[in-house]
CSV table of C-alpha atoms in Angstrom, one decimal:
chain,number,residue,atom,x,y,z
F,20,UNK,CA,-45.7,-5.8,13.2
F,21,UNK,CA,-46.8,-8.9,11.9
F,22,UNK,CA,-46.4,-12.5,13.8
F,23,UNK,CA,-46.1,-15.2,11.9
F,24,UNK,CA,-46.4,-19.0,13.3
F,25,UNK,CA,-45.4,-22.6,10.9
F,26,UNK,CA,-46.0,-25.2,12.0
F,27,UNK,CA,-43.3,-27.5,9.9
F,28,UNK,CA,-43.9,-30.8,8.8
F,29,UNK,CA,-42.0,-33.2,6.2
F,30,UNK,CA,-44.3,-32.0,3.2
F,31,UNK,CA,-46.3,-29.3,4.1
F,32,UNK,CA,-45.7,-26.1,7.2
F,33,UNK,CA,-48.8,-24.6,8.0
F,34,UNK,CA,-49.0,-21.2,8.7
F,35,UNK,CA,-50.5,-18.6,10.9
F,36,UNK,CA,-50.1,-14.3,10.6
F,37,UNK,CA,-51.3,-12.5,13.3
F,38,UNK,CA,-51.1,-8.6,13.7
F,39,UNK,CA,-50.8,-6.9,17.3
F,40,UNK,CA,-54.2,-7.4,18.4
F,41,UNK,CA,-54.4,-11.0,17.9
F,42,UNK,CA,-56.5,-10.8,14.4
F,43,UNK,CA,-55.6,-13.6,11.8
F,44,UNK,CA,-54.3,-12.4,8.8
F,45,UNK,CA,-54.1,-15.4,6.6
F,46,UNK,CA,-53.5,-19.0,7.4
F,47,UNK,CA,-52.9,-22.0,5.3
F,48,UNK,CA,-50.2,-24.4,4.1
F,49,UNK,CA,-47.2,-24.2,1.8
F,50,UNK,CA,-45.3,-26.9,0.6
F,51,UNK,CA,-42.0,-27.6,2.6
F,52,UNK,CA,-40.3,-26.6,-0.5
F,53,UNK,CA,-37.6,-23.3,-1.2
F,54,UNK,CA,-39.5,-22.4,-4.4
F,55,UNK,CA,-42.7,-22.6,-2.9
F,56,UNK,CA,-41.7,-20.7,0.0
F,57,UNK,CA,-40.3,-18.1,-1.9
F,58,UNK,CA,-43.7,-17.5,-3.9
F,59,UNK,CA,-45.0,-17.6,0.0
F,60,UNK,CA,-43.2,-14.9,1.4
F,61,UNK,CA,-44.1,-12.6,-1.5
F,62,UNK,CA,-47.5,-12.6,0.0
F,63,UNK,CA,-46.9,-11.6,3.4
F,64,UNK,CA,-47.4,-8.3,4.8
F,65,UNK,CA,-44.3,-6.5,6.4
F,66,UNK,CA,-42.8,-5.5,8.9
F,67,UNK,CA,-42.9,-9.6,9.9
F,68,UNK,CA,-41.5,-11.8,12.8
F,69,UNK,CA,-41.5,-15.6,12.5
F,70,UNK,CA,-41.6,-18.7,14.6
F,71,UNK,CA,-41.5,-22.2,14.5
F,72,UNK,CA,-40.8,-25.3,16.7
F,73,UNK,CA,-37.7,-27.2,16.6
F,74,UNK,CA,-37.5,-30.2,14.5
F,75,UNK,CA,-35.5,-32.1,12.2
F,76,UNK,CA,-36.3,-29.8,9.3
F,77,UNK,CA,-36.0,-26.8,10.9
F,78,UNK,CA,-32.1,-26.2,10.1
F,79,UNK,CA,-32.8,-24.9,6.2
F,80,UNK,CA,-36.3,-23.3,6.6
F,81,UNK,CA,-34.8,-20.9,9.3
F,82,UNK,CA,-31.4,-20.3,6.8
F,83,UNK,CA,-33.6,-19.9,4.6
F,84,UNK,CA,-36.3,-17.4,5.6
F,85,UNK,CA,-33.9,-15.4,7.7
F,86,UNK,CA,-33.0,-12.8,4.7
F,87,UNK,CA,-37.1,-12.4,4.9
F,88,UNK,CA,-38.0,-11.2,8.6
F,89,UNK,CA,-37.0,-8.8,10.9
F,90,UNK,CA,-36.5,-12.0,13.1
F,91,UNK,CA,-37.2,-15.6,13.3
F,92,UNK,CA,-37.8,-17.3,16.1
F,93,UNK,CA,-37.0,-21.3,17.2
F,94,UNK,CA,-39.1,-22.3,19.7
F,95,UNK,CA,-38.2,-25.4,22.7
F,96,UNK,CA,-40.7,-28.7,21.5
F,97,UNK,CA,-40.4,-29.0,25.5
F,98,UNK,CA,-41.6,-26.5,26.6
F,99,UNK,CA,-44.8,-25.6,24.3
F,100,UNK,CA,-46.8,-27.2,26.7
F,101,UNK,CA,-49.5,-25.3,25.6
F,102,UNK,CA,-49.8,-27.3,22.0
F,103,UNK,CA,-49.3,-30.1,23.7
F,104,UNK,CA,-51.8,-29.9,25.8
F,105,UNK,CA,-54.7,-28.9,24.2
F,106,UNK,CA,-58.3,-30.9,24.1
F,107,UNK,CA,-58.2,-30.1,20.1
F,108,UNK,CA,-54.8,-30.0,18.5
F,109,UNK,CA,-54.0,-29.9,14.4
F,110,UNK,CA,-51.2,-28.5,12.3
F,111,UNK,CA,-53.7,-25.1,12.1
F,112,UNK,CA,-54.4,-24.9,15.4
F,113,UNK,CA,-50.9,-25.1,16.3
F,114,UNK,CA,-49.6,-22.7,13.6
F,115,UNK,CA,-52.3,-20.1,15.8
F,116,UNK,CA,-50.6,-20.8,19.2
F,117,UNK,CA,-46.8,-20.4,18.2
F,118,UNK,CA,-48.1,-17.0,16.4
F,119,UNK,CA,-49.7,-16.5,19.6
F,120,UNK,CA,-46.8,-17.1,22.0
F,121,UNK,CA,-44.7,-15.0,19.4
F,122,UNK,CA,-46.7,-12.3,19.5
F,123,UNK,CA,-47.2,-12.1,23.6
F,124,UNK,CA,-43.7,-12.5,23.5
F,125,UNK,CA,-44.3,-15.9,25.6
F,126,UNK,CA,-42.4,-18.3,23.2
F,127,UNK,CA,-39.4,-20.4,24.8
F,128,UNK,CA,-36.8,-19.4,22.2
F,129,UNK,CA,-34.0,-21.8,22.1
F,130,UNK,CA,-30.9,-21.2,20.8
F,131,UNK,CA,-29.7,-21.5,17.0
F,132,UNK,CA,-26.0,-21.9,16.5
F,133,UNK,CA,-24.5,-20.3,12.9
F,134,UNK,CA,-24.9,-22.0,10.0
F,135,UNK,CA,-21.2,-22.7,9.6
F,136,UNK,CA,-21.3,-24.0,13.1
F,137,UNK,CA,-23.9,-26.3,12.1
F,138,UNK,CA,-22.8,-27.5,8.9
F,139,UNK,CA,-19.5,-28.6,10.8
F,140,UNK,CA,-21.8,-30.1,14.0
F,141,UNK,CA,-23.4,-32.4,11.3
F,142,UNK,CA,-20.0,-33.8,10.0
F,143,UNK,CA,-18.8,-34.2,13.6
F,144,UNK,CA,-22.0,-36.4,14.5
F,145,UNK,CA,-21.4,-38.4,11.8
F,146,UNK,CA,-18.3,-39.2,12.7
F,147,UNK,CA,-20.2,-40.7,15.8
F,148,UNK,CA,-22.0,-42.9,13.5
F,149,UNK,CA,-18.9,-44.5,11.8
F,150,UNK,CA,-17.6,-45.2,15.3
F,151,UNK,CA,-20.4,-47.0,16.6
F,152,UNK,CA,-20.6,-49.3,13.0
F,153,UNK,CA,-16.7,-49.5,13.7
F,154,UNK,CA,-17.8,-50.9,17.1
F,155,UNK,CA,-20.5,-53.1,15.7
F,156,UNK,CA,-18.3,-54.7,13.0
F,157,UNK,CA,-15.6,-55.7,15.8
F,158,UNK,CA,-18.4,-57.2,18.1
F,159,UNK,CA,-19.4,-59.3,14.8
F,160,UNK,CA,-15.9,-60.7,14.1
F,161,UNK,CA,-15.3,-61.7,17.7
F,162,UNK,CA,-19.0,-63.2,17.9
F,163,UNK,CA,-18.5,-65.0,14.5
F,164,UNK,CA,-15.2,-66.8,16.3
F,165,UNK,CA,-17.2,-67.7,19.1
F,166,UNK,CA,-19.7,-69.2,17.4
F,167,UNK,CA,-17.2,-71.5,15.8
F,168,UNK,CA,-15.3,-72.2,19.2
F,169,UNK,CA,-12.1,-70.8,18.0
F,170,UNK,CA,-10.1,-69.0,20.5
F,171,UNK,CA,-8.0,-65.9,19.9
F,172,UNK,CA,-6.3,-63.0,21.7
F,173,UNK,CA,-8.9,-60.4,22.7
F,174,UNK,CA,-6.6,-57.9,23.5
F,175,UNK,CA,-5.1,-58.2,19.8
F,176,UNK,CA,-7.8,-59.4,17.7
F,177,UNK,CA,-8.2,-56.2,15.8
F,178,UNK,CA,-4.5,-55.8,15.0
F,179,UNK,CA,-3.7,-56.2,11.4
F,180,UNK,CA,-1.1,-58.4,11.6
F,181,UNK,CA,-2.5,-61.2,14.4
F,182,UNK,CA,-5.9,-61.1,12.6
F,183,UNK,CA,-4.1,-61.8,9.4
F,184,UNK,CA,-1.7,-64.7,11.1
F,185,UNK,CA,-5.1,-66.0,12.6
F,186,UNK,CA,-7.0,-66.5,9.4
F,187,UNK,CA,-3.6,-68.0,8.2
F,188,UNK,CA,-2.4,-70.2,11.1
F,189,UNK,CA,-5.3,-71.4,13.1
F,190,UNK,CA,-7.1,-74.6,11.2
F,191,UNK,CA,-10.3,-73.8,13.9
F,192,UNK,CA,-11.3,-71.1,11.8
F,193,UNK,CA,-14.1,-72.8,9.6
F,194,UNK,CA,-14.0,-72.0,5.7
F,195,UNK,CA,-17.8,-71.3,6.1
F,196,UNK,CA,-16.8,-67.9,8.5
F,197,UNK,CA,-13.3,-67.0,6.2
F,198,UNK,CA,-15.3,-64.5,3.7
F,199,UNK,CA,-17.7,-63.0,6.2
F,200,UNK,CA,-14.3,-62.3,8.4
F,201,UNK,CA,-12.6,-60.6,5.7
F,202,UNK,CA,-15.7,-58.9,4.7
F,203,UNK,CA,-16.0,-57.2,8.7
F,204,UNK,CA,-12.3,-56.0,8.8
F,205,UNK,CA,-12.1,-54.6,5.0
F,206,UNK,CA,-15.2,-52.2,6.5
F,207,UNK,CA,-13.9,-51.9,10.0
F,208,UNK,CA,-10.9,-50.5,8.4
F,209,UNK,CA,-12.4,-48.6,5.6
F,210,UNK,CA,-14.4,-46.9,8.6
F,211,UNK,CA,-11.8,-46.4,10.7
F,212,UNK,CA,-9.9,-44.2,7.3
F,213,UNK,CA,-13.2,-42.7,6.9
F,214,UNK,CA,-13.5,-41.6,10.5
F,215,UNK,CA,-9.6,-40.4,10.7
F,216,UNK,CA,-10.2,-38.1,7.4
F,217,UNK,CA,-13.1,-36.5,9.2
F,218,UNK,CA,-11.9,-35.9,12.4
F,219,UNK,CA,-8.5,-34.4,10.5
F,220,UNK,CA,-10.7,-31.8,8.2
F,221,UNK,CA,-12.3,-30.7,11.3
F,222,UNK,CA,-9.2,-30.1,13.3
F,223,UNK,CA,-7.7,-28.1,10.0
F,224,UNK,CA,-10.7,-25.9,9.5
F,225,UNK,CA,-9.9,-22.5,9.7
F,226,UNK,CA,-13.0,-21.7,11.4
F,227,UNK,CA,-12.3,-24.4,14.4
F,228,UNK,CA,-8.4,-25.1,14.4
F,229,UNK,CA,-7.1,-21.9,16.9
F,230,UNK,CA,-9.8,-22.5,19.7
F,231,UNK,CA,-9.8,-26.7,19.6
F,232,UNK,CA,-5.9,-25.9,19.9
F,233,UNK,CA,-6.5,-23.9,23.0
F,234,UNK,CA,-9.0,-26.1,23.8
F,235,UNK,CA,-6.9,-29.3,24.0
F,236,UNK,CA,-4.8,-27.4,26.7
F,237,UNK,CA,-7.1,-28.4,29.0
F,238,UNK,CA,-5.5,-31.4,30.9
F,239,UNK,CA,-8.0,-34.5,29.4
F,240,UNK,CA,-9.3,-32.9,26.8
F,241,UNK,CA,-8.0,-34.4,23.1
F,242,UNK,CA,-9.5,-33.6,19.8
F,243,UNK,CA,-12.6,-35.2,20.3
F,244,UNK,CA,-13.2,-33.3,23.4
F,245,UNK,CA,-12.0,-30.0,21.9
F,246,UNK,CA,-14.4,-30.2,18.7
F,247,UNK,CA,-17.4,-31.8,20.6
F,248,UNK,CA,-17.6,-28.9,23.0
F,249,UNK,CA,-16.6,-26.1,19.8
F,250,UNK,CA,-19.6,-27.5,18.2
F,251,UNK,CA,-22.0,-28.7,20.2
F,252,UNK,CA,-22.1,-24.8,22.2
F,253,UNK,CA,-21.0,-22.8,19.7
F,254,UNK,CA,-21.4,-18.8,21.4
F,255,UNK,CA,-19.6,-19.6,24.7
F,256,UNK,CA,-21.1,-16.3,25.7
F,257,UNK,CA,-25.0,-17.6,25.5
F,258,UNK,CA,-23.8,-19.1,29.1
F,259,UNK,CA,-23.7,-16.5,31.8
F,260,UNK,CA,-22.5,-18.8,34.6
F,261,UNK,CA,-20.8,-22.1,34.6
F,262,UNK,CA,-23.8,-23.4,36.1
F,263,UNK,CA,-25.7,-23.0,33.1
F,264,UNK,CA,-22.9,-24.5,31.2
F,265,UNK,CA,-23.1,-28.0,33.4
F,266,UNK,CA,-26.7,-27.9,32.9
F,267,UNK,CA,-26.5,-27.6,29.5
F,268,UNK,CA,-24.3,-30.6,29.0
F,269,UNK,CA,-26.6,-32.5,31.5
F,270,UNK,CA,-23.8,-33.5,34.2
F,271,UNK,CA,-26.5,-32.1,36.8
F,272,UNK,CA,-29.9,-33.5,38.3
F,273,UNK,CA,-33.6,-31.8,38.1
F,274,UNK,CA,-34.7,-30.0,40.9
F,275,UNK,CA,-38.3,-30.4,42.2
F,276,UNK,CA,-39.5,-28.4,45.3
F,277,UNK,CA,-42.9,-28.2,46.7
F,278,UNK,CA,-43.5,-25.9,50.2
F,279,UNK,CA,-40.7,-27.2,52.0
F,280,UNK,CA,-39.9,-30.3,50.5
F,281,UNK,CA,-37.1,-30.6,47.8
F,282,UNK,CA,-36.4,-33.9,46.0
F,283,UNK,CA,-33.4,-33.7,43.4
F,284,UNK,CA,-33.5,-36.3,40.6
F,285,UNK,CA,-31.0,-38.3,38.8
F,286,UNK,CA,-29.2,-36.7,35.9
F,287,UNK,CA,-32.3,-34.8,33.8
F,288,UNK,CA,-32.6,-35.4,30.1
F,289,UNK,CA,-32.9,-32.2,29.2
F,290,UNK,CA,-29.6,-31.8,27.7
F,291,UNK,CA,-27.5,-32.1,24.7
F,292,UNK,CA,-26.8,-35.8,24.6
F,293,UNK,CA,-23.6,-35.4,22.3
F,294,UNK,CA,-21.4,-33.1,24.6
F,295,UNK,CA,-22.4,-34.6,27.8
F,296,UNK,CA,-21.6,-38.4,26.5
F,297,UNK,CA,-18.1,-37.0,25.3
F,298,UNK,CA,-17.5,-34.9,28.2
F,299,UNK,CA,-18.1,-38.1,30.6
F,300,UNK,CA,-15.8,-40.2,28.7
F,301,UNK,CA,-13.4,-37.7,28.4
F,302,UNK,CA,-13.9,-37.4,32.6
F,303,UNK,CA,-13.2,-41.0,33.3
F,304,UNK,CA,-9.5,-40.8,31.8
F,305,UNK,CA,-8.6,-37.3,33.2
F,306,UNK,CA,-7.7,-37.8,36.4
F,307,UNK,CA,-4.8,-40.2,34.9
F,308,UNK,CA,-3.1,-36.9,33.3
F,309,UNK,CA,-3.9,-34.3,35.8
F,310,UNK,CA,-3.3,-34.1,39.4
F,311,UNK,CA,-5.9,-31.7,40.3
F,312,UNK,CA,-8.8,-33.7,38.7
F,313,UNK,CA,-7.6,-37.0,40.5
F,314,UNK,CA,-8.0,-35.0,43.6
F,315,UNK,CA,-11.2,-33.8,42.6
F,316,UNK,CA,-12.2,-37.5,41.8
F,317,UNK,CA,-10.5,-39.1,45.2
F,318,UNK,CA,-12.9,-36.3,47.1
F,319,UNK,CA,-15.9,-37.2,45.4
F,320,UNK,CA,-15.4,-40.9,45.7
F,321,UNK,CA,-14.7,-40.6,49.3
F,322,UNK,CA,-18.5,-39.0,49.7
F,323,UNK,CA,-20.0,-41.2,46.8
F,324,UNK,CA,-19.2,-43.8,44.7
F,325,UNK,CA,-16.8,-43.9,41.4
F,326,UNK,CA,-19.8,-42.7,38.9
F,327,UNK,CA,-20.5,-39.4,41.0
F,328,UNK,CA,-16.5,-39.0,40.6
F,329,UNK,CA,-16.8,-38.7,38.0
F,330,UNK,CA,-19.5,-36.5,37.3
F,331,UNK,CA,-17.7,-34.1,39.5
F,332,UNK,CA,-14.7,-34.3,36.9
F,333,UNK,CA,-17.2,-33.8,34.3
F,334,UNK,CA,-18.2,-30.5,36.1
F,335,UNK,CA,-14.7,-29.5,36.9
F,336,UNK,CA,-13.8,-29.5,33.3
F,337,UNK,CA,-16.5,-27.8,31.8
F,338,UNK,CA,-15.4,-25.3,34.0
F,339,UNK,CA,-11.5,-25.0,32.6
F,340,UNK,CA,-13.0,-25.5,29.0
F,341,UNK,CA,-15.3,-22.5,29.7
F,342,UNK,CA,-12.5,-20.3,31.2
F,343,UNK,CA,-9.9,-20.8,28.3
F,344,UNK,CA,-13.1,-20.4,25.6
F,345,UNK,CA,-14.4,-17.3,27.1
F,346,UNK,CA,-10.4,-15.5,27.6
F,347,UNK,CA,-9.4,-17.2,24.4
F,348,UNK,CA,-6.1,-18.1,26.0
F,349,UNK,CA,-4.3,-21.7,26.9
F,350,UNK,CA,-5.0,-23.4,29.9
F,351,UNK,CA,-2.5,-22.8,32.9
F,352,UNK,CA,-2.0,-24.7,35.5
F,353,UNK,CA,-3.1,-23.9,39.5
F,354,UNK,CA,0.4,-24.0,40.7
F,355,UNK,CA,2.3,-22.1,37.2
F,356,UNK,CA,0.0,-19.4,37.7
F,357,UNK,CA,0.8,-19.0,41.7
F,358,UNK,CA,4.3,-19.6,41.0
F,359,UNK,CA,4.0,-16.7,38.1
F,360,UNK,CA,1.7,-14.3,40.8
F,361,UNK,CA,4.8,-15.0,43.4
């Protein structure tokens, strides 16, 4: 067997093949190209097994070079502490150690959703995107009527029909802010279409629209909810405890114990930052539609205050989500299900 380490960059990926033993092979670089990677992989020797570190670019090398390996490998950037680390560090160098870790069987693989999975995750970020330019557009309109002292309704500012009577009634409204107005809520509402058409295609993909509908069973999860947590952990079964699953989403603190002191920190950042911020605002209106999370939030509170609350909603509804993904069956209720047992 053959272990291969790149180290991928923008331009180039360097490259490292080791055999067993720990001899180099070849090293060099390749353009970070898929016509010069295919004349690449006609060199190598076979049988092969490849590894590289996750990064922006890694999403098409891997699709990419999968057909051509027995396996390939995607290694945690946090946790190759041994790159990282080193007195003397370049792109060959680092090529060496991920070929190394490979091959010692050392390397902290992270996981690599599907490619349809992925291509789907990307739309759904985006979506993110329009929303906060949605939010940035509003902010302008309302600082823009500040600025000129003219007062309005904030509760019904972004309605079409007061901000069209505002620009039409209210003689404050300066002729110097009129275009720039109209300008911010042509894109806020362009946005808002473009957001709504995305959100739809997702929810009517074949490949998503069965488990986001069990998904939405789940008292305070919507469509948002239900897509976020579809895409952002793809293989419910990578996660053999719910445990695992909370970490994951980063509704838990680090632990760090020395002899016998243990200090636990604030929420860690070692999580994926997309499902975690959905899953918090989705927490923070649950316990409005569910009776069991509002107890679950009044408990907390009691020991706490309103933000550990709601963490602890958080926690309790990855744990439904992760129940109805993994039985592939709608949510039921604590009190149908006792009332069915009786």
């Amino acid at each position: 067997m053959y272990y291969i380490g790149l180290d991928v960059h923008k331009k180039t990926i360097s490259y490292c093949v080791k055999d067993a033993s720990g001899q180099v092979h070849q090293e060099g670089k390749v353009g970070a190209t898929r016509r010069e990677l295919d004349s690449w992989i006609k060199t190598l020797p076979q049988p092969r097994t490849m590894a590289m570190e996750a990064t922006i670019f890694t999403g098409w090398i891997y699709d990419h070079l999968l057909p051509h390996a027995q396996q390939v490998k995607v290694a945690h950037p946090l946790m190759l502490r041994a790159i990282a680390a080193a007195k003397k560090k370049n792109d060959r160098i680092d090529a060496g150690k991920i070929a190394d870790c490979l091959r010692c069987d050392f390397l902290p693989e992270c996981h690599m959703a599907s490619t349809p999975i992925r291509d789907r995750r990307r739309t759904l970020r985006y979506r993110h995107l329009l929303v906060r330019q949605m939010v940035q557009m509003k902010n302008r309109i309302s600082g823009l009527l500040m600025e000129t002292g003219v007062s309005y309704n904030k509760q019904r500012l972004h309605k079409v029909g007061y901000f069209r009577e505002l620009l039409s009634t209210n003689e404050d409204v300066h002729e110097s802010i009129r275009p720039l107005l109209k300008l911010s809520r042509d894109t806020v509402v362009r946005l808002q279409k473009t957001e709504y058409a995305l959100v739809s295609s997702l929810q009517r993909d074949p490949l998503l629209a069965d488990r986001v509908q069990r998904l939405r069973t789940v008292p305070g999860v919507g469509p948002i909810t239900a897509l976020a947590w579809a895409l952002e952990i793809g293989d419910v079964a990578r996660f053999r405890s719910i445990r695992q699953a909370i970490s994951y989403c980063g509704l838990c603190g680090e632990e760090k114990s020395s002899a016998d002191k243990v200090m636990r920190t604030p929420l860690s950042k070692q999580r994926n930052k997309h499902i975690q911020r959905v899953l918090v605002e989705a927490a923070k209106l649950a316990p409005r539609q569910d009776h069991d999370l509002a107890l679950v939030y009044e408990t907390a509170k009691q020991k706490g205050n309103a933000n550990r609350a709601t963490l602890a909603v958080a926690r309790k509804m990855v744990a439904y989500l992760l129940a109805v993904d993994r039985e592939e069956r709608d949510f039921v209720p604590a009190e149908n299900y006792q009332r069915a047992a009786a």
